XYZ file of C-alpha atoms in Angstrom:
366
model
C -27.454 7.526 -15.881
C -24.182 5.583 -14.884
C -21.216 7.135 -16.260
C -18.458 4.745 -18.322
C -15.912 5.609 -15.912
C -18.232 3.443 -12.869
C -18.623 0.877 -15.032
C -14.791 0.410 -16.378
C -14.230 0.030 -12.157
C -16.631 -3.071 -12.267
C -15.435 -4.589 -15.110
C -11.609 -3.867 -13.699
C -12.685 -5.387 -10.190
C -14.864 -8.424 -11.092
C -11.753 -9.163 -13.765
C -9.071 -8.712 -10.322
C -11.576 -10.730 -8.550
C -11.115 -13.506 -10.579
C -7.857 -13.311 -11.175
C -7.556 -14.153 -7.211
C -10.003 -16.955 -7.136
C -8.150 -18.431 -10.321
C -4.420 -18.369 -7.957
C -6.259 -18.834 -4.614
C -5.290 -22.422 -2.852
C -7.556 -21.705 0.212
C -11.113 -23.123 -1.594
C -13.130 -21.609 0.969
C -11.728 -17.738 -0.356
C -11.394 -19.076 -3.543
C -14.859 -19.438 -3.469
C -15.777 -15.912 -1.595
C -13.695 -14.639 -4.383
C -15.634 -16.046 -7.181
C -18.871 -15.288 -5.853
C -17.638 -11.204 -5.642
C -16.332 -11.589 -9.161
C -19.545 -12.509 -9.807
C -21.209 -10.065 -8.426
C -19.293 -7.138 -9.898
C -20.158 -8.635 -13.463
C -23.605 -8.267 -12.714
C -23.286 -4.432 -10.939
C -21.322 -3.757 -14.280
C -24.772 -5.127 -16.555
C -27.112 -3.973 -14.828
C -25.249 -0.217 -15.214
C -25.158 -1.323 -18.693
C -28.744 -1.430 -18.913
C -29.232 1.927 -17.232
C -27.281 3.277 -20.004
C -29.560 1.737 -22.711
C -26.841 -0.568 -23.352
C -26.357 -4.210 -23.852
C -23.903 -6.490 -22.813
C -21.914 -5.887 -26.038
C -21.200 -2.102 -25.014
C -19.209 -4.232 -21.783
C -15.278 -3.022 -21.730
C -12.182 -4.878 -21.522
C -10.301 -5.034 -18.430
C -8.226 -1.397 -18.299
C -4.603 -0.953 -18.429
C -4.183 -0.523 -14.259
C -6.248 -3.422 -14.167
C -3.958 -5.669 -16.300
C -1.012 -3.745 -14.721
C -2.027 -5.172 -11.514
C -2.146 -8.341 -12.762
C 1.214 -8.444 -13.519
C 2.336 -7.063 -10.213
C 0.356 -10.459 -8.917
C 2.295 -12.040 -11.150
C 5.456 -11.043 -10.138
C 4.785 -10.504 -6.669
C 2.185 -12.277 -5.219
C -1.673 -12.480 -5.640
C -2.182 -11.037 -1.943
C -0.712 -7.721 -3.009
C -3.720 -7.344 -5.095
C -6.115 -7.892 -2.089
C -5.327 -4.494 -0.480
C -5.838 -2.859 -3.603
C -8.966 -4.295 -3.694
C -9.746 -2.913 -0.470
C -8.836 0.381 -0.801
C -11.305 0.089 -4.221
C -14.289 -1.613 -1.940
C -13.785 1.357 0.367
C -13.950 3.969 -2.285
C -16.903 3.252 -4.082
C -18.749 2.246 -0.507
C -17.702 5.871 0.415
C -19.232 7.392 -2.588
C -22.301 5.497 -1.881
C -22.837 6.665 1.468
C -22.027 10.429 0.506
C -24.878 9.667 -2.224
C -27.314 8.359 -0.083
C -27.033 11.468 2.660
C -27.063 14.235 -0.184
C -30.437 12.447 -1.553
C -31.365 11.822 2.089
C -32.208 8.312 1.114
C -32.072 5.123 3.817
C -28.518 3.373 3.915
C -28.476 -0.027 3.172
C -26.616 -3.446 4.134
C -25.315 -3.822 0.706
C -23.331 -0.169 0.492
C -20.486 -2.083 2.559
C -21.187 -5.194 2.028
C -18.566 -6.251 0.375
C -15.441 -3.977 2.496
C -16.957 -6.367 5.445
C -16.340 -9.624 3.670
C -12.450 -8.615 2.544
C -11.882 -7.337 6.259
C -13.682 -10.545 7.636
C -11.085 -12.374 5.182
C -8.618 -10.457 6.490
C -9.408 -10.562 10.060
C -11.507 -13.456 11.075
C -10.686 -16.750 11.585
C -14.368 -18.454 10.227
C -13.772 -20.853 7.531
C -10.030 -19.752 7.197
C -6.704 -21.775 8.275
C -4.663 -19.960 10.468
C -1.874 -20.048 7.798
C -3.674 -18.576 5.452
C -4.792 -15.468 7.878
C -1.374 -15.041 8.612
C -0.412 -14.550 5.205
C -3.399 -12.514 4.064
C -2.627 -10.227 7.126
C 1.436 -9.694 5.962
C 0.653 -9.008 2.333
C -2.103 -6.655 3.199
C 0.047 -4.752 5.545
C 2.165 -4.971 3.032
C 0.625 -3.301 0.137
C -1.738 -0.933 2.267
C 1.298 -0.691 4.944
C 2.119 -0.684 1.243
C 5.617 -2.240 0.030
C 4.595 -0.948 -3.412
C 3.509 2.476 -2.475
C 6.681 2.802 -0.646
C 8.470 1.504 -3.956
C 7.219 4.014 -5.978
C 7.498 6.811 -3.556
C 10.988 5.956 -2.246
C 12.220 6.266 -6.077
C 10.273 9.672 -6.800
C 11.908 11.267 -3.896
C 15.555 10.052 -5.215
C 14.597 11.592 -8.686
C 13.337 14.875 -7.510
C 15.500 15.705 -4.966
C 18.098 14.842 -7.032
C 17.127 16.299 -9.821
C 16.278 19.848 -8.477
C 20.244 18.902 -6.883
C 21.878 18.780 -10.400
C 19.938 21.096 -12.220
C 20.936 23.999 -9.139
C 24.934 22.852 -9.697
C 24.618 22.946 -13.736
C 22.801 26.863 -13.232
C 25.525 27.358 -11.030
C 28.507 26.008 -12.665
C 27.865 24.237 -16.188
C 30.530 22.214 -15.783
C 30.276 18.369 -15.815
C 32.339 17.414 -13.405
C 31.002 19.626 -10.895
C 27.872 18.314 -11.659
C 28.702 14.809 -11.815
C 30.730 14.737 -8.295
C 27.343 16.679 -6.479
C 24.713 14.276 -8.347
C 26.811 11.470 -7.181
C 27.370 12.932 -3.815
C 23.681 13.693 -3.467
C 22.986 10.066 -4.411
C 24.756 8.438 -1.435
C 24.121 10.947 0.576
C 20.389 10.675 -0.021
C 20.613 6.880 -0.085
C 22.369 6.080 3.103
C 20.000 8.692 5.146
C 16.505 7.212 3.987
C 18.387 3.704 4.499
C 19.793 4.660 8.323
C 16.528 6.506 8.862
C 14.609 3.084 8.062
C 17.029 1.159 10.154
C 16.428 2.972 12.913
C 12.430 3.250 12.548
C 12.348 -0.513 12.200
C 14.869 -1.584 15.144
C 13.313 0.991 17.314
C 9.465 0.022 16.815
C 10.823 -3.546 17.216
C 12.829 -2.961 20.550
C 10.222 -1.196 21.983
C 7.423 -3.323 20.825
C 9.661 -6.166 22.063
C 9.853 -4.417 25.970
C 6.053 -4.035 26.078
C 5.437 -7.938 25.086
C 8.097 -9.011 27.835
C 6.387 -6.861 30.330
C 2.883 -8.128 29.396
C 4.387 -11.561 29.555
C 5.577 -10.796 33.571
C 2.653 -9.148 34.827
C 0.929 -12.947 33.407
C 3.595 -14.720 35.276
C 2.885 -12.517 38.382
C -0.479 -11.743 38.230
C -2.609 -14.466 36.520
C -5.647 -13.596 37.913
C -5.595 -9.957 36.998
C -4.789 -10.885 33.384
C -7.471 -13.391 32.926
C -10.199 -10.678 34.731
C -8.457 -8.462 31.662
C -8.972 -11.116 29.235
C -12.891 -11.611 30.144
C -13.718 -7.980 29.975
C -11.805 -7.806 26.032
C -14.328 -10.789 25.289
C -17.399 -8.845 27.000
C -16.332 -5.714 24.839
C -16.676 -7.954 21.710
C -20.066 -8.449 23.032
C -19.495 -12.065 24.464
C -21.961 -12.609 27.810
C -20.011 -12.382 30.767
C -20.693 -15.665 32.069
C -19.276 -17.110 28.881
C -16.282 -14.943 28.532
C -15.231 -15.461 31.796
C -15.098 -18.898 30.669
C -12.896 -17.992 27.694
C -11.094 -16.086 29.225
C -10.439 -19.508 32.183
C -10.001 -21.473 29.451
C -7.355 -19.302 27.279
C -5.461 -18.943 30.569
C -4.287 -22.920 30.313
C -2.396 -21.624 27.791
C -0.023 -18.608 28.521
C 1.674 -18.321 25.073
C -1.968 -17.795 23.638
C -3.086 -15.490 26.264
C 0.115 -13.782 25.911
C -0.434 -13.225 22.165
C -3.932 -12.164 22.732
C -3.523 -9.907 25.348
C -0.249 -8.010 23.565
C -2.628 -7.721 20.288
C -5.665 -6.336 22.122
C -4.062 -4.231 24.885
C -0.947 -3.243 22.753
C -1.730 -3.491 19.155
C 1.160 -5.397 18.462
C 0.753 -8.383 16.064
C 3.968 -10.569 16.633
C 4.142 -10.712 12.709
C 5.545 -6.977 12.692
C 8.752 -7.835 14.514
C 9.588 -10.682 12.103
C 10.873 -7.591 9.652
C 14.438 -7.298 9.182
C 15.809 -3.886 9.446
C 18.809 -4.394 7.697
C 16.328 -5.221 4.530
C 14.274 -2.103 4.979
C 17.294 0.016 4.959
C 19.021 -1.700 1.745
C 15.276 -1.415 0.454
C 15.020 1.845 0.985
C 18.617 2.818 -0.085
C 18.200 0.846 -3.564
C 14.786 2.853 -4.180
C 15.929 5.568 -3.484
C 19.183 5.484 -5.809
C 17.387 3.740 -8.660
C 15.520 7.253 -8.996
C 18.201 9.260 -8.135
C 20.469 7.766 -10.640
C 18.176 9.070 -13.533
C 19.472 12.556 -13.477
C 23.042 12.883 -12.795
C 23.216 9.476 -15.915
C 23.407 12.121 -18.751
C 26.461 13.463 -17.444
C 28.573 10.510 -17.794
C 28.653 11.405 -21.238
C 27.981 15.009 -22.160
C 28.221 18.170 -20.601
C 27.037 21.626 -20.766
C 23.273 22.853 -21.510
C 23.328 19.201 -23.727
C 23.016 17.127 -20.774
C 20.888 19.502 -19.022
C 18.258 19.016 -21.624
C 18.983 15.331 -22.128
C 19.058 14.944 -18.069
C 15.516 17.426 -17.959
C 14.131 14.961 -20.628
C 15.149 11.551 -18.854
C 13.927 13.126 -15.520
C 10.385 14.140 -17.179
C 10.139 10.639 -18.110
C 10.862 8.849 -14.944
C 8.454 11.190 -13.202
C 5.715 10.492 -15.495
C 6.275 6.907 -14.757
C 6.178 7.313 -11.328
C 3.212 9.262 -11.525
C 1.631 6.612 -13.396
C 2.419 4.271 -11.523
C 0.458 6.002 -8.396
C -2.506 5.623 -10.460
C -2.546 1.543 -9.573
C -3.760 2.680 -6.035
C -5.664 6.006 -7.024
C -7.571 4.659 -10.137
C -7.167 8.542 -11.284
C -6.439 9.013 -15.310
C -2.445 8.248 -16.019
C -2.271 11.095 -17.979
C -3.489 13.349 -14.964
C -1.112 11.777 -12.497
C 1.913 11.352 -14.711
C 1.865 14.983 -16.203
C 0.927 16.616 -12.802
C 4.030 15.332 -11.234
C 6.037 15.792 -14.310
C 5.075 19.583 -14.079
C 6.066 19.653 -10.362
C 9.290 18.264 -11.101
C 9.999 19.905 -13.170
C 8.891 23.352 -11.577
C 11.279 22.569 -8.407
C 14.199 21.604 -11.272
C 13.801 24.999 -12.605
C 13.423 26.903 -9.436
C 17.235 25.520 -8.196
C 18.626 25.818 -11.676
C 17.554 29.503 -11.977
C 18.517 29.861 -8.206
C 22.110 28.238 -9.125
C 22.449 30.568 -12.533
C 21.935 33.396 -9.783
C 24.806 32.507 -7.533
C 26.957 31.296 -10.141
C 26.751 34.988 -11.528
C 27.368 36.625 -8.854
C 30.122 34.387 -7.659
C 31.870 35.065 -11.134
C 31.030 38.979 -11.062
């Protein structure tokens, strides 16, 4: 027997599969797409039919599902491919464990189709060099993961803050107090995961930026060295030697290309990671970061006392049940699960500093 919750993931993928091949201008993917949409319909019948079930029983796409369609929507189609992925590798994971607890023979198929997304990703057969380029940002992107980051970057604002306010109002109860630390904590909070982002970004990119310029001298200085380098990466890829000596000869007309090649396979630089700006990963990371630790300390504008405690405790419950929900577009795990489970460890660490400021605030006043 198949159980529900295998074939809700086949319905949810063939329905993001063809939500891709429907925005897709490359026809060539477009078509790879359709054929995997395809493909998941018929994985998601034929579990049907192991469950003595006909093609009535099928669900609708499920709320992550649709919720990721939106994000497409809103953000790009591409972002969806690395969720995709991360899906493909999943359930090609599970397979594999399966087949070596049953001690049965591994076949082609069990990653089958995590080859054909990388070889979209990472080949250049049957793909324009644009449209590599842009597969290759947005997957880093979303599995480097700008939406990950997102989500994360406003949970830490909300429960750092959070456990930040609730210590002041043990230790005080006044609003003010509380206000002026929230706030405090805010910037504070803000401008160090924005600086710290600035300087992760600028660094990676100055050094990454030395490496390429010495790769580009010892080219310049040694030629032949670098194109005896360049025949041995091909003869690692399993190219003859006669032939990738040849390659190599060839690529050498061309030291921009060489250049490029030899920085990505020697380094592991792609030239696409130093087109980031670091000024927008800090302000990124400064507005995430504020949006959820704003959620807290708002209640105090207005009231004070154990009222905005509660009314802060209830607006911070709800953001992190959000957030965790939200986690659950890259985990596929139950919303409920995710959302509550970081709702009770928010909520744990809020209580911990407020009884820890109702401590101090006692014996400050004794």
């Amino acid at each position: 027997m198949v159980s529900l919750k295998s074939i809700q993931t086949e319905v949810d993928v063939c329905y993001l599969y063809q939500i891709l091949a429907e925005n897709e201008k490359d026809p060539n993917v477009a078509a790879v797409f359709k054929q995997m949409s395809a493909i998941e319909h018929s994985h998601a019948l034929a579990f049907l039919a192991k469950n003595n079930l006909d093609e009535s029983h099928l669900p609708n796409p499920s709320g992550r599902a649709k919720a990721l369609h939106w994000i497409g929507k809103c953000f790009g189609y591409d972002y969806i491919l690395g969720v995709l992925l991360d899906t493909e590798k999943s359930v090609s994971s599970s397979i594999l464990k399966a087949r070596k607890q049953s001690q049965t023979q591994e076949s082609i198929s069990d990653t089958a189709h995590v080859a054909i997304l990388k070889n979209i990703l990472n080949s250049s057969s049957n793909v324009s060099g644009a449209n590599l380029a842009r597969f290759e940002k947005r997957h880093r992107s979303v599995g480097g993961n700008a939406l990950r980051a997102a989500v994360l970057g406003g949970n830490d604002g909300l429960v750092s803050n959070f456990s930040l306010v609730m210590g002041i109002a043990g230790a005080t109860g006044g609003q003010d107090e509380v206000l002026l630390a929230g706030m405090a904590g805010l910037l504070a909070g803000a401008l160090s995961m924005a600086l710290g982002e600035w300087i992760s970004v600028k660094s990676s990119q100055e050094l990454y930026e030395n490496q390429m310029q010495l790769e580009m001298e010892e080219l310049e200085t040694n030629p032949e060295g670098e194109q005896q380098e360049l025949a041995l990466i091909y003869m690692a890829k399993g190219i003859p030697e006669v032939q990738a000596k040849a390659m190599a000869a060839e690529l050498m007309q061309n030291k921009s290309q060489a250049h490029e090649l030899l920085i990505k396979e020697e380094l592991g630089i792609n030239p696409e990671d130093l087109k980031g700006s670091a000024m927008e990963a800090a302000l990124t990371s400064f507005f995430l970061f504020a949006i959820g630790a704003i959620i807290p300390v708002f209640p105090f504008f207005f009231w004070g006392g154990m009222q905005a405690v509660i009314i802060s405790t209830v607006f911070s419950a709800a953001g992190l049940f959000l957030i965790g929900a939200a986690i659950t577009l890259f985990t596929g795990k139950s919303v409920w699960f995710s959302g509550m489970r970081q709702v009770v460890f928010g909520l744990a660490a809020a209580a911990i500093t407020f009884g820890i400021g109702k401590l101090i605030g006692v014996s400050v006043a004794g």
